[in-house]
Short mmCIF file of N, CA and C in Angstrom, two decimals:
data_model
loop_
_atom_site.label_atom_id
_atom_site.label_comp_id
_atom_site.label_asym_id
_atom_site.label_seq_id
_atom_site.Cartn_x
_atom_site.Cartn_y
_atom_site.Cartn_z
N MET T 18 -44.82 198.20 46.39
CA MET T 18 -45.67 198.76 45.37
C MET T 18 -46.69 199.70 46.00
N ASP T 19 -47.14 199.39 47.23
CA ASP T 19 -48.12 200.24 47.89
C ASP T 19 -47.58 201.64 48.13
N SER T 20 -46.30 201.73 48.44
CA SER T 20 -45.72 203.04 48.71
C SER T 20 -45.64 203.89 47.45
N VAL T 21 -45.45 203.26 46.29
CA VAL T 21 -45.42 204.00 45.04
C VAL T 21 -46.82 204.51 44.71
N LEU T 22 -47.80 203.65 44.89
CA LEU T 22 -49.17 204.07 44.63
C LEU T 22 -49.60 205.19 45.56
N TYR T 23 -49.03 205.23 46.76
CA TYR T 23 -49.34 206.29 47.70
C TYR T 23 -48.99 207.65 47.13
N LEU T 24 -47.91 207.71 46.35
CA LEU T 24 -47.48 208.98 45.76
C LEU T 24 -48.50 209.54 44.78
N LEU T 25 -49.13 208.65 44.02
CA LEU T 25 -50.05 209.11 42.99
C LEU T 25 -51.52 208.93 43.35
N LYS T 26 -51.81 208.57 44.58
CA LYS T 26 -53.19 208.36 45.00
C LYS T 26 -54.06 209.61 44.80
N PRO T 27 -53.58 210.81 45.19
CA PRO T 27 -54.41 212.00 44.95
C PRO T 27 -54.69 212.23 43.47
N ILE T 28 -53.72 211.96 42.60
CA ILE T 28 -53.94 212.14 41.16
C ILE T 28 -54.98 211.15 40.67
N CYS T 29 -54.85 209.89 41.08
CA CYS T 29 -55.80 208.85 40.66
C CYS T 29 -57.21 209.18 41.15
N ASN T 30 -57.34 209.67 42.38
CA ASN T 30 -58.65 210.04 42.90
C ASN T 30 -59.27 211.15 42.08
N ASN T 31 -58.46 212.15 41.69
CA ASN T 31 -58.97 213.23 40.87
C ASN T 31 -59.38 212.73 39.49
N LEU T 32 -58.60 211.80 38.92
CA LEU T 32 -58.95 211.25 37.62
C LEU T 32 -60.27 210.47 37.69
N LYS T 33 -60.46 209.72 38.78
CA LYS T 33 -61.71 208.98 38.95
C LYS T 33 -62.89 209.94 39.07
N LEU T 34 -62.69 211.01 39.82
CA LEU T 34 -63.75 212.01 39.99
C LEU T 34 -64.09 212.65 38.65
N LEU T 35 -63.08 213.00 37.86
CA LEU T 35 -63.34 213.60 36.55
C LEU T 35 -64.04 212.62 35.61
N ALA T 36 -63.64 211.34 35.66
CA ALA T 36 -64.28 210.33 34.83
C ALA T 36 -65.75 210.18 35.20
N LYS T 37 -66.04 210.25 36.50
CA LYS T 37 -67.42 210.12 36.98
C LYS T 37 -68.27 211.30 36.52
N MET T 38 -67.65 212.48 36.46
CA MET T 38 -68.40 213.69 36.13
C MET T 38 -68.34 214.05 34.65
N GLU T 39 -67.74 213.19 33.82
CA GLU T 39 -67.51 213.58 32.43
C GLU T 39 -68.79 213.87 31.66
N GLU T 40 -69.89 213.22 32.00
CA GLU T 40 -71.15 213.46 31.31
C GLU T 40 -71.99 214.55 31.97
N GLU T 41 -71.59 214.98 33.16
CA GLU T 41 -72.37 215.98 33.87
C GLU T 41 -72.06 217.37 33.35
N ARG T 42 -73.03 218.25 33.46
CA ARG T 42 -72.83 219.66 33.16
C ARG T 42 -73.18 220.43 34.43
N VAL T 43 -72.31 221.34 34.79
CA VAL T 43 -72.51 222.11 36.01
C VAL T 43 -72.94 223.51 35.60
N PRO T 44 -74.16 223.92 35.93
CA PRO T 44 -74.59 225.27 35.56
C PRO T 44 -73.91 226.32 36.44
N ILE T 45 -73.58 227.44 35.83
CA ILE T 45 -73.02 228.56 36.57
C ILE T 45 -73.72 229.83 36.11
N SER T 46 -73.71 230.84 36.96
CA SER T 46 -74.32 232.11 36.61
C SER T 46 -73.26 233.07 36.11
N THR T 47 -73.61 233.82 35.10
CA THR T 47 -72.73 234.86 34.59
C THR T 47 -73.52 236.15 34.53
N SER T 48 -72.85 237.24 34.28
CA SER T 48 -73.54 238.53 34.21
C SER T 48 -74.46 238.60 33.00
N ASN T 49 -74.20 237.79 31.97
CA ASN T 49 -75.02 237.80 30.75
C ASN T 49 -76.08 236.70 30.75
N GLY T 50 -76.20 235.95 31.80
CA GLY T 50 -77.15 234.85 31.82
C GLY T 50 -76.53 233.63 32.47
N THR T 51 -76.75 232.47 31.87
CA THR T 51 -76.19 231.25 32.43
C THR T 51 -75.29 230.57 31.41
N ALA T 52 -74.41 229.76 31.91
CA ALA T 52 -73.50 228.97 31.09
C ALA T 52 -73.31 227.63 31.78
N SER T 53 -72.61 226.76 31.17
CA SER T 53 -72.35 225.48 31.82
C SER T 53 -70.90 225.09 31.58
N ILE T 54 -70.39 224.31 32.51
CA ILE T 54 -69.04 223.78 32.40
C ILE T 54 -69.17 222.32 32.02
N GLU T 55 -68.47 221.93 30.99
CA GLU T 55 -68.49 220.54 30.57
C GLU T 55 -67.20 219.87 31.02
N TYR T 56 -67.33 218.73 31.65
CA TYR T 56 -66.17 217.95 32.05
C TYR T 56 -65.84 216.97 30.94
N THR T 57 -64.58 216.88 30.60
CA THR T 57 -64.16 215.95 29.57
C THR T 57 -63.30 214.85 30.20
N LYS T 58 -63.27 213.74 29.53
CA LYS T 58 -62.48 212.62 30.03
C LYS T 58 -60.99 212.96 29.96
N SER T 59 -60.26 212.58 30.97
CA SER T 59 -58.83 212.84 31.01
C SER T 59 -58.11 211.98 29.98
N ASN T 60 -57.07 212.54 29.40
CA ASN T 60 -56.25 211.80 28.44
C ASN T 60 -55.03 211.17 29.11
N PHE T 61 -54.92 211.31 30.42
CA PHE T 61 -53.78 210.74 31.15
C PHE T 61 -53.99 209.23 31.32
N GLU T 62 -52.91 208.48 31.13
CA GLU T 62 -52.93 207.04 31.38
C GLU T 62 -51.76 206.70 32.28
N VAL T 63 -52.00 205.87 33.29
CA VAL T 63 -50.96 205.47 34.24
C VAL T 63 -50.60 204.01 33.99
N HIS T 64 -49.29 203.75 33.99
CA HIS T 64 -48.79 202.39 33.80
C HIS T 64 -47.70 202.14 34.84
N ASN T 65 -47.82 201.05 35.59
CA ASN T 65 -46.85 200.69 36.63
C ASN T 65 -46.18 199.37 36.28
N PHE T 66 -44.90 199.27 36.60
CA PHE T 66 -44.20 197.99 36.52
C PHE T 66 -43.04 198.04 37.51
N ALA T 67 -42.50 196.88 37.81
CA ALA T 67 -41.46 196.81 38.84
C ALA T 67 -40.49 195.69 38.51
N THR T 68 -39.36 195.73 39.20
CA THR T 68 -38.36 194.68 39.10
C THR T 68 -37.56 194.68 40.39
N GLU T 69 -36.71 193.69 40.56
CA GLU T 69 -35.82 193.65 41.71
C GLU T 69 -34.38 193.62 41.21
N ILE T 70 -33.58 194.55 41.71
CA ILE T 70 -32.18 194.67 41.29
C ILE T 70 -31.32 194.64 42.54
N ALA T 71 -30.42 193.69 42.62
CA ALA T 71 -29.52 193.54 43.77
C ALA T 71 -30.31 193.55 45.08
N GLU T 72 -31.36 192.76 45.11
CA GLU T 72 -32.22 192.62 46.29
C GLU T 72 -32.92 193.92 46.68
N THR T 73 -33.03 194.86 45.74
CA THR T 73 -33.72 196.12 45.97
C THR T 73 -34.93 196.19 45.05
N PRO T 74 -36.13 196.37 45.60
CA PRO T 74 -37.30 196.52 44.73
C PRO T 74 -37.26 197.89 44.05
N VAL T 75 -37.39 197.87 42.73
CA VAL T 75 -37.38 199.11 41.94
C VAL T 75 -38.72 199.22 41.23
N HIS T 76 -39.36 200.37 41.40
CA HIS T 76 -40.68 200.61 40.81
C HIS T 76 -40.59 201.70 39.76
N PHE T 77 -41.40 201.52 38.72
CA PHE T 77 -41.49 202.47 37.63
C PHE T 77 -42.96 202.89 37.52
N GLN T 78 -43.19 204.16 37.34
CA GLN T 78 -44.55 204.64 37.13
C GLN T 78 -44.53 205.59 35.95
N VAL T 79 -45.35 205.29 34.95
CA VAL T 79 -45.40 206.07 33.72
C VAL T 79 -46.74 206.78 33.67
N LEU T 80 -46.70 208.08 33.43
CA LEU T 80 -47.91 208.87 33.23
C LEU T 80 -47.86 209.38 31.80
N LYS T 81 -48.68 208.75 30.93
CA LYS T 81 -48.70 209.15 29.52
C LYS T 81 -49.72 210.26 29.35
N MET T 82 -49.28 211.36 28.75
CA MET T 82 -50.16 212.50 28.49
C MET T 82 -50.26 212.67 26.98
N ASP T 83 -50.97 213.70 26.52
CA ASP T 83 -51.17 213.89 25.08
C ASP T 83 -49.87 213.92 24.29
N ASN T 84 -48.97 214.80 24.65
CA ASN T 84 -47.74 214.97 23.88
C ASN T 84 -46.49 214.80 24.72
N SER T 85 -46.62 214.18 25.87
CA SER T 85 -45.47 214.00 26.74
C SER T 85 -45.66 212.77 27.62
N VAL T 86 -44.56 212.40 28.27
CA VAL T 86 -44.55 211.25 29.18
C VAL T 86 -43.80 211.65 30.44
N PHE T 87 -44.35 211.27 31.59
CA PHE T 87 -43.67 211.45 32.87
C PHE T 87 -43.30 210.07 33.38
N LEU T 88 -42.04 209.89 33.78
CA LEU T 88 -41.57 208.60 34.28
C LEU T 88 -40.94 208.79 35.65
N TRP T 89 -41.48 208.08 36.64
CA TRP T 89 -40.90 208.08 37.99
C TRP T 89 -40.24 206.73 38.20
N ILE T 90 -38.98 206.75 38.65
CA ILE T 90 -38.24 205.53 38.95
C ILE T 90 -37.73 205.66 40.37
N GLY T 91 -38.07 204.69 41.21
CA GLY T 91 -37.64 204.78 42.60
C GLY T 91 -37.75 203.47 43.34
N SER T 92 -37.38 203.54 44.58
CA SER T 92 -37.39 202.37 45.46
C SER T 92 -38.80 202.10 45.96
N GLY T 93 -39.13 200.83 46.04
CA GLY T 93 -40.42 200.46 46.60
C GLY T 93 -40.46 200.59 48.11
N THR T 94 -39.29 200.60 48.74
CA THR T 94 -39.24 200.69 50.20
C THR T 94 -39.09 202.12 50.69
N ASP T 95 -38.56 203.00 49.85
CA ASP T 95 -38.35 204.40 50.25
C ASP T 95 -38.68 205.32 49.07
N PRO T 96 -39.98 205.47 48.75
CA PRO T 96 -40.34 206.30 47.59
C PRO T 96 -40.08 207.78 47.86
N THR T 97 -39.32 208.40 46.98
CA THR T 97 -39.04 209.82 47.10
C THR T 97 -39.25 210.48 45.75
N PHE T 98 -39.29 211.79 45.78
CA PHE T 98 -39.39 212.59 44.56
C PHE T 98 -38.42 213.74 44.73
N SER T 99 -37.13 213.46 44.51
CA SER T 99 -36.09 214.44 44.78
C SER T 99 -35.36 214.90 43.53
N ASP T 100 -35.76 214.42 42.37
CA ASP T 100 -35.04 214.75 41.15
C ASP T 100 -36.02 214.79 39.99
N LEU T 101 -35.85 215.75 39.08
CA LEU T 101 -36.72 215.83 37.91
C LEU T 101 -35.98 216.52 36.78
N GLY T 102 -35.90 215.83 35.66
CA GLY T 102 -35.30 216.39 34.46
C GLY T 102 -36.25 216.20 33.30
N MET T 103 -36.11 217.00 32.27
CA MET T 103 -36.97 216.85 31.10
C MET T 103 -36.18 217.09 29.84
N ALA T 104 -36.63 216.46 28.76
CA ALA T 104 -36.00 216.61 27.46
C ALA T 104 -37.08 216.62 26.39
N LEU T 105 -36.80 217.34 25.30
CA LEU T 105 -37.70 217.33 24.16
C LEU T 105 -36.89 217.51 22.89
N ASN T 106 -37.41 216.97 21.82
CA ASN T 106 -36.71 217.03 20.55
C ASN T 106 -36.73 218.44 20.00
N SER T 107 -35.69 218.76 19.24
CA SER T 107 -35.56 220.08 18.63
C SER T 107 -35.49 219.93 17.13
N SER T 108 -36.11 220.85 16.43
CA SER T 108 -36.02 220.82 14.97
C SER T 108 -34.68 221.39 14.49
N CYS T 109 -33.96 222.06 15.37
CA CYS T 109 -32.68 222.68 15.01
C CYS T 109 -31.48 221.77 15.23
N ASP T 110 -31.65 220.70 15.99
CA ASP T 110 -30.52 219.85 16.33
C ASP T 110 -31.01 218.42 16.43
N ARG T 111 -30.13 217.46 16.15
CA ARG T 111 -30.54 216.06 16.25
C ARG T 111 -30.57 215.58 17.70
N LEU T 112 -29.90 216.30 18.59
CA LEU T 112 -29.93 215.97 20.01
C LEU T 112 -31.08 216.71 20.69
N PRO T 113 -31.78 216.05 21.63
CA PRO T 113 -32.87 216.72 22.33
C PRO T 113 -32.36 217.87 23.22
N LEU T 114 -33.23 218.85 23.43
CA LEU T 114 -32.96 219.89 24.40
C LEU T 114 -33.32 219.32 25.76
N PHE T 115 -32.58 219.69 26.81
CA PHE T 115 -32.88 219.14 28.13
C PHE T 115 -32.59 220.18 29.20
N THR T 116 -33.26 219.99 30.34
CA THR T 116 -33.03 220.86 31.49
C THR T 116 -33.40 220.13 32.77
N ARG T 117 -32.76 220.53 33.83
CA ARG T 117 -33.08 220.00 35.16
C ARG T 117 -34.15 220.91 35.76
N LEU T 118 -35.21 220.32 36.25
CA LEU T 118 -36.28 221.07 36.88
C LEU T 118 -36.18 221.05 38.40
N MET T 119 -35.54 220.00 38.92
CA MET T 119 -35.45 219.84 40.36
C MET T 119 -34.33 218.85 40.67
N GLY T 120 -33.57 219.10 41.73
CA GLY T 120 -32.55 218.16 42.16
C GLY T 120 -31.14 218.67 41.99
N SER T 121 -30.20 217.79 42.22
CA SER T 121 -28.77 218.12 42.20
C SER T 121 -28.25 218.27 40.77
N ASN T 122 -27.45 219.29 40.55
CA ASN T 122 -26.85 219.50 39.23
C ASN T 122 -25.71 218.55 38.94
N THR T 123 -25.26 217.80 39.93
CA THR T 123 -24.13 216.89 39.72
C THR T 123 -24.55 215.54 39.17
N ASP T 124 -25.80 215.14 39.35
CA ASP T 124 -26.27 213.84 38.88
C ASP T 124 -27.08 214.04 37.59
N MET T 125 -26.56 213.51 36.50
CA MET T 125 -27.18 213.68 35.19
C MET T 125 -28.06 212.50 34.77
N THR T 126 -28.33 211.58 35.69
CA THR T 126 -29.04 210.35 35.33
C THR T 126 -30.42 210.62 34.75
N SER T 127 -31.22 211.44 35.42
CA SER T 127 -32.57 211.74 34.92
C SER T 127 -32.52 212.38 33.55
N LEU T 128 -31.57 213.29 33.36
CA LEU T 128 -31.46 213.98 32.08
C LEU T 128 -31.03 213.02 30.97
N ASN T 129 -30.10 212.13 31.27
CA ASN T 129 -29.65 211.16 30.26
C ASN T 129 -30.78 210.24 29.84
N ILE T 130 -31.54 209.74 30.81
CA ILE T 130 -32.67 208.86 30.49
C ILE T 130 -33.73 209.63 29.71
N ALA T 131 -34.02 210.86 30.13
CA ALA T 131 -35.01 211.68 29.44
C ALA T 131 -34.60 211.95 28.00
N CYS T 132 -33.33 212.24 27.76
CA CYS T 132 -32.85 212.49 26.40
C CYS T 132 -33.02 211.27 25.51
N ARG T 133 -32.62 210.12 26.01
CA ARG T 133 -32.73 208.90 25.20
C ARG T 133 -34.20 208.55 24.92
N LEU T 134 -35.04 208.67 25.93
CA LEU T 134 -36.46 208.37 25.72
C LEU T 134 -37.13 209.39 24.80
N SER T 135 -36.79 210.65 24.94
CA SER T 135 -37.36 211.68 24.10
C SER T 135 -37.03 211.43 22.63
N LYS T 136 -35.81 211.05 22.38
CA LYS T 136 -35.39 210.76 21.01
C LYS T 136 -36.13 209.54 20.47
N LYS T 137 -36.28 208.51 21.30
CA LYS T 137 -36.96 207.28 20.88
C LYS T 137 -38.46 207.48 20.70
N LEU T 138 -39.09 208.18 21.66
CA LEU T 138 -40.54 208.33 21.64
C LEU T 138 -41.01 209.53 20.82
N GLU T 139 -40.08 210.42 20.46
CA GLU T 139 -40.40 211.62 19.70
C GLU T 139 -41.43 212.50 20.39
N ARG T 140 -41.21 212.72 21.67
CA ARG T 140 -42.08 213.58 22.47
C ARG T 140 -41.33 214.08 23.68
N ALA T 141 -41.90 215.05 24.38
CA ALA T 141 -41.28 215.55 25.61
C ALA T 141 -41.35 214.46 26.67
N VAL T 142 -40.26 214.31 27.42
CA VAL T 142 -40.19 213.27 28.45
C VAL T 142 -39.66 213.91 29.74
N TYR T 143 -40.39 213.69 30.84
CA TYR T 143 -39.99 214.10 32.18
C TYR T 143 -39.57 212.85 32.92
N VAL T 144 -38.41 212.88 33.56
CA VAL T 144 -37.93 211.71 34.29
C VAL T 144 -37.51 212.11 35.70
N SER T 145 -38.01 211.36 36.67
CA SER T 145 -37.59 211.52 38.06
C SER T 145 -36.92 210.21 38.47
N TYR T 146 -35.59 210.23 38.57
CA TYR T 146 -34.81 209.05 38.93
C TYR T 146 -34.37 209.20 40.38
N ASN T 147 -34.86 208.33 41.25
CA ASN T 147 -34.65 208.46 42.69
C ASN T 147 -33.98 207.23 43.28
N LEU T 148 -32.93 206.77 42.63
CA LEU T 148 -32.15 205.63 43.08
C LEU T 148 -30.67 205.99 43.00
N PRO T 149 -29.81 205.21 43.64
CA PRO T 149 -28.37 205.44 43.46
C PRO T 149 -27.98 205.21 41.99
N SER T 150 -27.08 206.02 41.50
CA SER T 150 -26.63 205.89 40.10
C SER T 150 -25.33 205.10 40.05
N ASP T 151 -25.34 203.91 40.62
CA ASP T 151 -24.10 203.13 40.64
C ASP T 151 -24.02 202.19 39.44
N ARG T 152 -22.89 201.54 39.28
CA ARG T 152 -22.62 200.70 38.12
C ARG T 152 -23.45 199.41 38.10
N LEU T 153 -24.05 199.04 39.20
CA LEU T 153 -24.86 197.83 39.26
C LEU T 153 -26.33 198.14 38.96
N ILE T 154 -26.86 199.15 39.63
CA ILE T 154 -28.29 199.43 39.53
C ILE T 154 -28.67 200.13 38.23
N LEU T 155 -27.95 201.16 37.84
CA LEU T 155 -28.33 201.95 36.67
C LEU T 155 -28.44 201.15 35.38
N PRO T 156 -27.48 200.32 35.02
CA PRO T 156 -27.65 199.54 33.78
C PRO T 156 -28.85 198.59 33.83
N ALA T 157 -29.10 198.01 34.99
CA ALA T 157 -30.25 197.10 35.13
C ALA T 157 -31.57 197.88 35.02
N VAL T 158 -31.61 199.08 35.58
CA VAL T 158 -32.81 199.92 35.47
C VAL T 158 -33.06 200.29 34.01
N GLU T 159 -32.02 200.71 33.32
CA GLU T 159 -32.18 201.08 31.92
C GLU T 159 -32.58 199.89 31.05
N LYS T 160 -32.04 198.72 31.35
CA LYS T 160 -32.41 197.51 30.61
C LYS T 160 -33.89 197.18 30.82
N ARG T 161 -34.34 197.24 32.08
CA ARG T 161 -35.75 196.94 32.37
C ARG T 161 -36.68 197.96 31.71
N LEU T 162 -36.28 199.22 31.72
CA LEU T 162 -37.07 200.26 31.07
C LEU T 162 -37.15 200.01 29.57
N GLN T 163 -36.05 199.67 28.95
CA GLN T 163 -36.04 199.39 27.52
C GLN T 163 -36.93 198.19 27.19
N GLU T 164 -36.89 197.16 28.02
CA GLU T 164 -37.75 195.99 27.81
C GLU T 164 -39.22 196.40 27.84
N GLU T 165 -39.58 197.26 28.79
CA GLU T 165 -40.98 197.68 28.93
C GLU T 165 -41.42 198.55 27.75
N VAL T 166 -40.56 199.45 27.30
CA VAL T 166 -40.89 200.30 26.15
C VAL T 166 -41.09 199.43 24.91
N THR T 167 -40.27 198.41 24.75
CA THR T 167 -40.39 197.51 23.60
C THR T 167 -41.64 196.64 23.71
N ALA T 168 -41.93 196.14 24.90
CA ALA T 168 -43.09 195.26 25.08
C ALA T 168 -44.42 196.01 25.06
N HIS T 169 -44.44 197.24 25.55
CA HIS T 169 -45.70 198.01 25.66
C HIS T 169 -45.50 199.44 25.15
N PRO T 170 -45.22 199.63 23.86
CA PRO T 170 -44.99 200.98 23.35
C PRO T 170 -46.20 201.90 23.49
N GLU T 171 -47.40 201.33 23.49
CA GLU T 171 -48.61 202.15 23.62
C GLU T 171 -48.69 202.83 25.00
N LYS T 172 -48.07 202.25 26.00
CA LYS T 172 -48.07 202.84 27.36
C LYS T 172 -47.17 204.06 27.44
N PHE T 173 -46.30 204.22 26.45
CA PHE T 173 -45.36 205.34 26.42
C PHE T 173 -45.71 206.32 25.29
N GLY T 174 -46.77 206.03 24.57
CA GLY T 174 -47.23 206.95 23.54
C GLY T 174 -46.46 206.87 22.24
N SER T 175 -45.79 205.75 21.98
CA SER T 175 -44.98 205.69 20.76
C SER T 175 -45.67 204.95 19.61
N ILE T 176 -46.96 204.69 19.75
CA ILE T 176 -47.69 204.07 18.62
C ILE T 176 -48.66 205.09 18.07
#
């Protein structure tokens, strides 16, 4: 779990800094006089959960934003960020639109998960799936993800 948190430590530090400064106003000079910058509280929420599949620790990290969700799925022993796909619902079609943003074009796992989640959550979903897509691990990962979405829908923005 520590290795997963290592990936998002800079983001968390920035969120803490913004939260600390949310009530502060920073004066700046302009050619017409002075102005101030107001810091607002971040709307990002982070949710972590994990499971063990075939003696492999699998970690999930959800970053809920205003109108989208980012989901990272990877190994607790070897955290990587080598794949990213996204999907969003379309008013023209019942199937979500999807695209690969990073990674191999031969592995559709991130895109498939993003499409299903986008349809369920009715929002844009970014998925980074960084595990083998074999017949043992993938169904167990999807089952655990479904359990978490059902148990904590507010963490995924579906309430």
